[in-house]
CSV table of C-alpha atoms and ligand atoms in Angstrom, one decimal:
chain,number,residue,atom,x,y,z
A,1,MET,CA,110.7,1.8,-17.6
A,2,ILE,CA,111.5,2.3,-13.9
A,3,ASP,CA,108.7,3.2,-11.9
A,4,LEU,CA,109.3,4.2,-8.3
A,5,HIS,CA,105.8,5.0,-7.1
A,6,THR,CA,102.9,2.5,-7.3
A,7,HIS,CA,100.1,1.2,-5.1
A,8,THR,CA,98.9,-2.4,-4.3
A,9,LEU,CA,96.0,-3.6,-2.3
A,10,PHE,CA,97.9,-2.9,0.9
A,11,SER,CA,96.7,0.7,0.4
A,12,ASP,CA,94.3,2.0,-2.5
A,13,GLY,CA,95.7,-0.1,-5.3
A,14,GLU,CA,93.8,-2.7,-7.0
A,15,LEU,CA,96.3,-5.4,-7.3
A,16,LEU,CA,98.1,-7.8,-5.2
A,17,PRO,CA,101.9,-7.0,-5.2
A,18,ALA,CA,102.6,-10.1,-7.2
A,19,GLU,CA,100.2,-9.4,-9.9
A,20,LEU,CA,101.4,-5.8,-10.3
A,21,VAL,CA,104.9,-6.9,-10.6
A,22,CYS,CA,104.0,-9.5,-13.1
A,23,ARG,CA,102.0,-7.0,-15.1
A,24,ALA,CA,104.9,-4.6,-15.1
A,25,GLU,CA,107.3,-7.0,-16.4
A,26,GLU,CA,104.8,-8.0,-19.0
A,27,ILE,CA,104.8,-4.5,-20.6
A,28,GLY,CA,108.7,-4.1,-20.4
A,29,TYR,CA,109.4,-2.5,-17.0
A,30,GLU,CA,113.0,-3.4,-15.6
A,31,ALA,CA,112.2,-2.2,-12.2
A,32,ILE,CA,109.2,-1.2,-10.0
A,33,ALA,CA,108.9,0.2,-6.5
A,34,LEU,CA,105.7,-0.6,-4.3
A,35,THR,CA,104.9,2.4,-2.4
A,36,ASP,CA,101.6,2.1,-0.6
A,37,HIS,CA,100.0,5.0,1.2
A,38,ALA,CA,101.0,5.2,4.9
A,39,ASP,CA,100.6,7.1,8.1
A,40,SER,CA,101.3,5.9,11.7
A,41,SER,CA,98.4,3.6,11.8
A,42,ASN,CA,99.7,1.2,9.0
A,43,LEU,CA,103.4,1.9,8.3
A,44,ASP,CA,104.6,-1.3,10.5
A,45,TRP,CA,102.0,-3.4,8.9
A,46,ILE,CA,102.6,-2.5,5.3
A,47,VAL,CA,106.4,-2.2,4.9
A,48,PRO,CA,107.5,-5.8,6.2
A,49,ARG,CA,105.0,-7.5,4.0
A,50,LEU,CA,106.3,-5.4,0.9
A,51,VAL,CA,110.0,-6.4,1.8
A,52,ARG,CA,109.2,-10.0,2.2
A,53,VAL,CA,107.1,-10.3,-1.2
A,54,CYS,CA,109.9,-8.1,-3.1
A,55,ARG,CA,112.5,-10.4,-1.8
A,56,ASP,CA,110.3,-13.5,-2.9
A,57,LEU,CA,109.5,-12.1,-6.3
A,58,ASN,CA,113.1,-11.1,-7.0
A,59,ARG,CA,114.2,-14.6,-6.6
A,60,HIS,CA,111.9,-15.9,-9.4
A,61,ARG,CA,111.5,-12.9,-11.8
A,62,PRO,CA,114.0,-10.8,-14.0
A,63,ILE,CA,112.2,-7.5,-13.0
A,64,ARG,CA,113.5,-5.8,-9.8
A,65,ALA,CA,110.7,-5.1,-7.2
A,66,ILE,CA,111.7,-2.7,-4.4
A,67,PRO,CA,109.7,-2.2,-1.1
A,68,GLY,CA,109.0,1.3,-0.5
A,69,ILE,CA,106.1,3.6,1.1
A,70,GLU,CA,104.2,6.8,0.3
A,71,LEU,CA,103.8,8.8,3.6
A,72,THR,CA,100.4,10.5,2.8
A,73,HIS,CA,98.6,13.4,4.3
A,74,LEU,CA,100.6,13.6,7.6
A,75,PRO,CA,100.8,16.7,9.5
A,76,PRO,CA,104.2,18.3,8.5
A,77,GLY,CA,105.6,17.8,11.9
A,78,MET,CA,105.1,14.1,11.7
A,79,ILE,CA,107.2,13.8,8.4
A,80,ALA,CA,110.7,13.4,9.6
A,81,ALA,CA,110.2,10.8,12.3
A,82,MET,CA,108.0,8.8,9.8
A,83,VAL,CA,110.7,8.8,7.4
A,84,LYS,CA,113.2,7.6,9.7
A,85,GLU,CA,110.7,4.9,11.0
A,86,ALA,CA,109.9,3.8,7.4
A,87,ARG,CA,113.8,3.2,6.7
A,88,GLY,CA,114.2,1.3,9.8
A,89,LEU,CA,111.2,-1.0,9.0
A,90,GLY,CA,113.1,-1.8,5.5
A,91,ALA,CA,111.4,0.8,3.0
A,92,GLN,CA,113.9,1.2,0.4
A,93,ILE,CA,112.3,4.1,-1.4
A,94,VAL,CA,110.6,6.5,0.8
A,95,VAL,CA,108.1,8.8,-1.2
A,96,VAL,CA,106.3,11.7,0.3
A,97,HIS,CA,102.8,12.6,-1.0
A,98,GLY,CA,103.4,16.3,-2.1
A,99,GLU,CA,101.2,19.3,-2.2
A,100,THR,CA,99.3,18.2,-5.4
A,101,LEU,CA,96.8,20.8,-6.8
A,102,VAL,CA,93.8,18.3,-6.5
A,103,GLU,CA,93.8,17.4,-2.8
A,104,PRO,CA,94.0,19.4,0.5
A,105,VAL,CA,97.6,18.2,1.3
A,106,PRO,CA,98.7,20.1,4.6
A,107,PRO,CA,100.7,23.3,3.4
A,108,GLY,CA,104.3,22.7,4.6
A,109,THR,CA,104.5,19.2,3.4
A,110,ASN,CA,106.8,19.7,0.4
A,111,ARG,CA,109.4,21.6,2.8
A,112,GLU,CA,109.3,18.9,5.3
A,113,ALA,CA,109.6,16.1,3.0
A,114,ILE,CA,112.7,17.7,1.4
A,115,GLU,CA,114.2,18.5,5.0
A,116,ALA,CA,113.5,15.0,6.1
A,117,GLY,CA,115.4,13.6,3.1
A,118,ALA,CA,112.8,11.4,1.4
A,119,ASP,CA,113.9,10.0,-1.7
A,120,ILE,CA,111.1,11.3,-3.9
A,121,LEU,CA,108.6,14.2,-3.5
A,122,ALA,CA,105.6,13.1,-5.3
A,123,HIS,CA,103.5,15.4,-7.3
A,124,PRO,CA,104.6,18.8,-5.4
A,125,GLY,CA,102.1,20.9,-7.2
A,126,LEU,CA,102.9,24.5,-6.9
A,127,ILE,CA,106.0,24.0,-5.2
A,128,THR,CA,108.2,27.3,-4.5
A,129,GLU,CA,111.5,28.0,-6.3
A,130,GLY,CA,113.2,28.1,-2.8
A,131,GLU,CA,111.9,24.6,-2.0
A,132,VAL,CA,113.0,23.4,-5.5
A,133,ILE,CA,116.4,24.8,-4.8
A,134,ARG,CA,116.5,23.1,-1.2
A,135,ALA,CA,115.5,19.7,-3.2
A,136,LYS,CA,118.5,20.0,-5.2
A,137,GLU,CA,120.8,20.6,-2.2
A,138,ARG,CA,119.2,17.6,-0.3
A,139,HIS,CA,119.4,15.3,-3.3
A,140,VAL,CA,115.7,14.8,-3.1
A,141,PHE,CA,114.2,13.9,-6.7
A,142,LEU,CA,111.1,15.7,-7.7
A,143,GLU,CA,108.4,13.8,-9.6
A,144,ILE,CA,106.9,14.4,-12.8
A,145,THR,CA,103.7,12.1,-12.7
A,146,ALA,CA,101.7,10.4,-15.3
A,147,ARG,CA,98.6,10.4,-13.0
A,148,GLN,CA,95.7,12.2,-14.0
A,149,GLY,CA,95.0,15.2,-11.8
A,150,HIS,CA,98.3,15.2,-10.0
A,151,SER,CA,99.8,15.9,-13.4
A,152,LEU,CA,98.3,19.5,-13.5
A,153,GLY,CA,101.6,20.6,-11.6
A,154,ASN,CA,103.9,18.9,-14.2
A,155,GLY,CA,104.5,22.1,-16.0
A,156,HIS,CA,105.4,24.4,-13.1
A,157,VAL,CA,107.7,21.6,-11.7
A,158,VAL,CA,109.7,21.2,-15.0
A,159,ARG,CA,110.0,25.1,-15.3
A,160,LEU,CA,111.7,25.4,-11.8
A,161,ALA,CA,113.6,22.3,-12.2
A,162,ARG,CA,115.0,23.6,-15.3
A,163,LYS,CA,115.9,27.0,-13.8
A,164,THR,CA,117.5,25.7,-10.7
A,165,GLY,CA,119.1,22.4,-11.8
A,166,ALA,CA,116.9,20.3,-9.4
A,167,ARG,CA,116.6,16.5,-10.6
A,168,LEU,CA,113.4,14.9,-11.8
A,169,ILE,CA,112.1,11.4,-11.8
A,170,LEU,CA,109.0,10.0,-13.9
A,171,ASN,CA,106.6,7.9,-12.2
A,172,THR,CA,102.9,6.7,-12.9
A,173,ASP,CA,101.5,6.5,-9.3
A,174,THR,CA,99.8,3.3,-10.6
A,175,HIS,CA,96.5,2.2,-8.8
A,176,SER,CA,95.1,0.1,-11.4
A,177,PRO,CA,96.6,-2.2,-14.1
A,178,ASP,CA,95.9,0.3,-16.8
A,179,ASN,CA,97.9,3.0,-15.1
A,180,LEU,CA,101.1,1.3,-15.9
A,181,ILE,CA,102.9,2.9,-18.9
A,182,THR,CA,105.1,1.9,-21.9
A,183,ARG,CA,108.1,3.8,-22.9
A,184,SER,CA,106.4,5.2,-25.8
A,185,PHE,CA,103.4,6.7,-23.6
A,186,ALA,CA,106.0,7.8,-21.2
A,187,LEU,CA,107.6,9.9,-24.0
A,188,LYS,CA,104.0,11.4,-24.6
A,189,VAL,CA,103.9,12.6,-20.8
A,190,VAL,CA,107.1,14.0,-20.9
A,191,THR,CA,106.6,15.8,-24.0
A,192,GLY,CA,103.3,17.1,-22.6
A,193,SER,CA,105.1,18.2,-19.5
A,194,GLY,CA,107.4,20.6,-21.8
A,195,LEU,CA,110.4,18.1,-21.7
A,196,GLU,CA,112.2,16.2,-24.4
A,197,ALA,CA,113.1,12.8,-25.2
A,198,GLU,CA,116.7,13.2,-23.9
A,199,ASP,CA,114.9,14.3,-20.5
A,200,LEU,CA,113.1,11.0,-20.4
A,201,GLN,CA,116.1,9.4,-20.7
A,202,ARG,CA,117.8,11.5,-18.1
A,203,MET,CA,115.0,10.8,-15.6
A,204,MET,CA,115.3,6.9,-16.1
A,205,GLU,CA,119.0,7.6,-15.4
A,206,ASN,CA,118.2,9.3,-12.3
A,207,SER,CA,115.8,6.5,-11.3
A,208,ARG,CA,118.8,4.1,-11.9
A,209,GLU,CA,121.0,6.0,-9.8
A,210,LEU,CA,118.5,6.0,-6.9
A,211,LEU,CA,118.4,2.4,-7.2
A,212,SER,CA,122.1,1.8,-7.3
A,213,ARG,CA,122.3,3.4,-3.8
A,214,LEU,CA,120.2,0.8,-2.3
A,215,PRO,CA,121.4,-2.3,-0.6
B,1,ZN,ZN1,100.6,10.4,-3.8
B,2,ZN,ZN1,100.7,7.6,-4.8
C-alpha cells in the first residue's frame, strides 16, 4: 500500500508519527504521507516537525515516510496562499480537505484547491463535472477514501472520473491504528466504490507517480 493521507497527534490522530509509520510498515505499506490538519494557526508548527521526523525515520526504516499537510476548513480565499506556504515550509504532499458530504466544508473549497494546484483533493463529495475536468487539466488527483462518512461520495467521484478521465488516488485518512488497511481490504473498498482490481493497481501507480516527482 501507498497511503498519502493520514493523521498523527500533531492534529487529531491518535499516534505519534514514529508509531504510525511503524504500524504501517508492519502491515505491508511501502510508503505513507503524514498529512495533519492545518490552518494558518498551526501550519508553521506542524510541517517542520513532520519534515524532521520523516527524515529521521527514513534513515532507519525501509518504508518511506513523507511529510505533508491537509489544509482543512479554510475560507476558500485563503487556500492558494496556504498551499504555497505549506510547500515553502517543506510539505511534500499538499492535501486539501474537500467538500465531503458529512461536514460543512465551505462551498468553493473543491474549486480553489484545484486551481491552487494541491496534490490531492481529499473526499470531494458531490464535486461538479466541471471541477473534475479542471482537476484533470491541473493534474490534481481526486481521492477515493476508505474513511467512513467521507466514503459516501466515492461512487459519485468514480462516475465522473470515469466519464472525464480524471485521475484517482486511494487513501485511508487514518486517524487511529485500526484505520490502516491491507491490500485485501483496499480491494474491498475499491470494489464497493464501483471500481475493479485493475483500478486499485492504477491508483497505486498514480500514488507512485506523485512520489516520483518529489525531491
Ligand atoms: Zn479531510
Ligand atoms: Zn484527513
